[in-house]
């Protein structure tokens, strides 16, 4: 026999399930796609700029090391200086390589395309399953149900409509409902509202406006190009200074 659920509890559960759906959608679908688009649109320019700025720092340090040898009236051993630079900048070179590896990996990603109808069904099924399986909404769930929840999140993340349909098919029939504490539900609603707000403040979601506004995107790209040209000129000046010293 089903228990009678207080109307406010049902309303809060509905609100919470909507927030959980929105949060998971942001984390698993929206943010990864924003990051992919951002890196593909601006990543190579930012990578080139970072690479040039790293080279400038290395050249400045090289000048410093050469000057130290000159001041001590020592013979300038460029091989030894290059070894020192390699050790000192090893961490930054790895970061540079990781940045280009990320760009290459995102270029290879093929997003799974769903029709509008399939996508609506995906979200509808996910919301239904979340309401039945999410631990915050079902604190007394079984281990089996928890594993179904993990599978649900994975299928949603991958846009796997058939996977969600299969979980719905094997989901145990709902026999009773626990009356949740209203205060606990309110706290959870506030928590998920905060999580969603935090996601939208941070990278990559905070780059969405830049991607959506073509003019702003072009301005940012042009700024990166100008900075790249400036850094290339600075590198030439530093290289000339090194040639003068040796």
Phi, psi and omega in degrees: 000133180282144177277153178282128183260131177300135182306323180291326177297314180297319179296317180293322177297319178297315180297316181296319180295324177295318180293320178297318178299314181296317181296312180296323179294320177298313185289318189266339185238300188295306185297315176301323180288321176299315180298318180299312181296319182296314181295319180291329182279318187238348189300318181294323177292316179294323177297314180298319179295315179297320180297317180292320179294325176295318179295322177298315179298320179293319179293320177298318179293323178297316177300318180298315180292320177297317181296324177298316179296319179296317180298328179269007179058036177263157173289134182281114178259099184294328179296317179295319179296318179297325177294319178297315180297320180299319179291314185292329185254011182302315182299319183287327176295322177295320178297321178296317179294322179296325180294316180288328176297321179296318179299315181296320181293321180289332176293332183274347184290130175248113181285141181282125183267130174241148174290164179302320180294317180294322181293320177298319179294321178301312181293321180295315179295319181297317178299318179297315182291322178299319180296327180275332193240343184294132183303326180293334179265342184223072185296340182258022183292158179278167177298323178298316181293325178296319177295325175295323177298313179300319178294323179299313180299318181295316179296321179294317179301323182270001182066034186266090181297316180299323179297318178293321179297323180291324178294318179300324183292327183261359182296131179301146178296141181277119183257317181225159175235138175276140175280111182280153176289131182299317181298320179297318179294319178298319179297320179292321177299314179297320180297315181288328174297321178292317179301316181296317179299317180295318179300318183287342178276334190259169173290140007267354186299327181291356175264359184299317181298321179296320179289325182285331182263103185300319181297315179296322178297317178294321178296317180294319179296319179295322178297318178297318180298318179295320177295321178298315178298320179297317181293325177296320178294320179296321179297318178300318180297318181291320178296321177296322179294321178296318179298324179291324182288325184258000000 
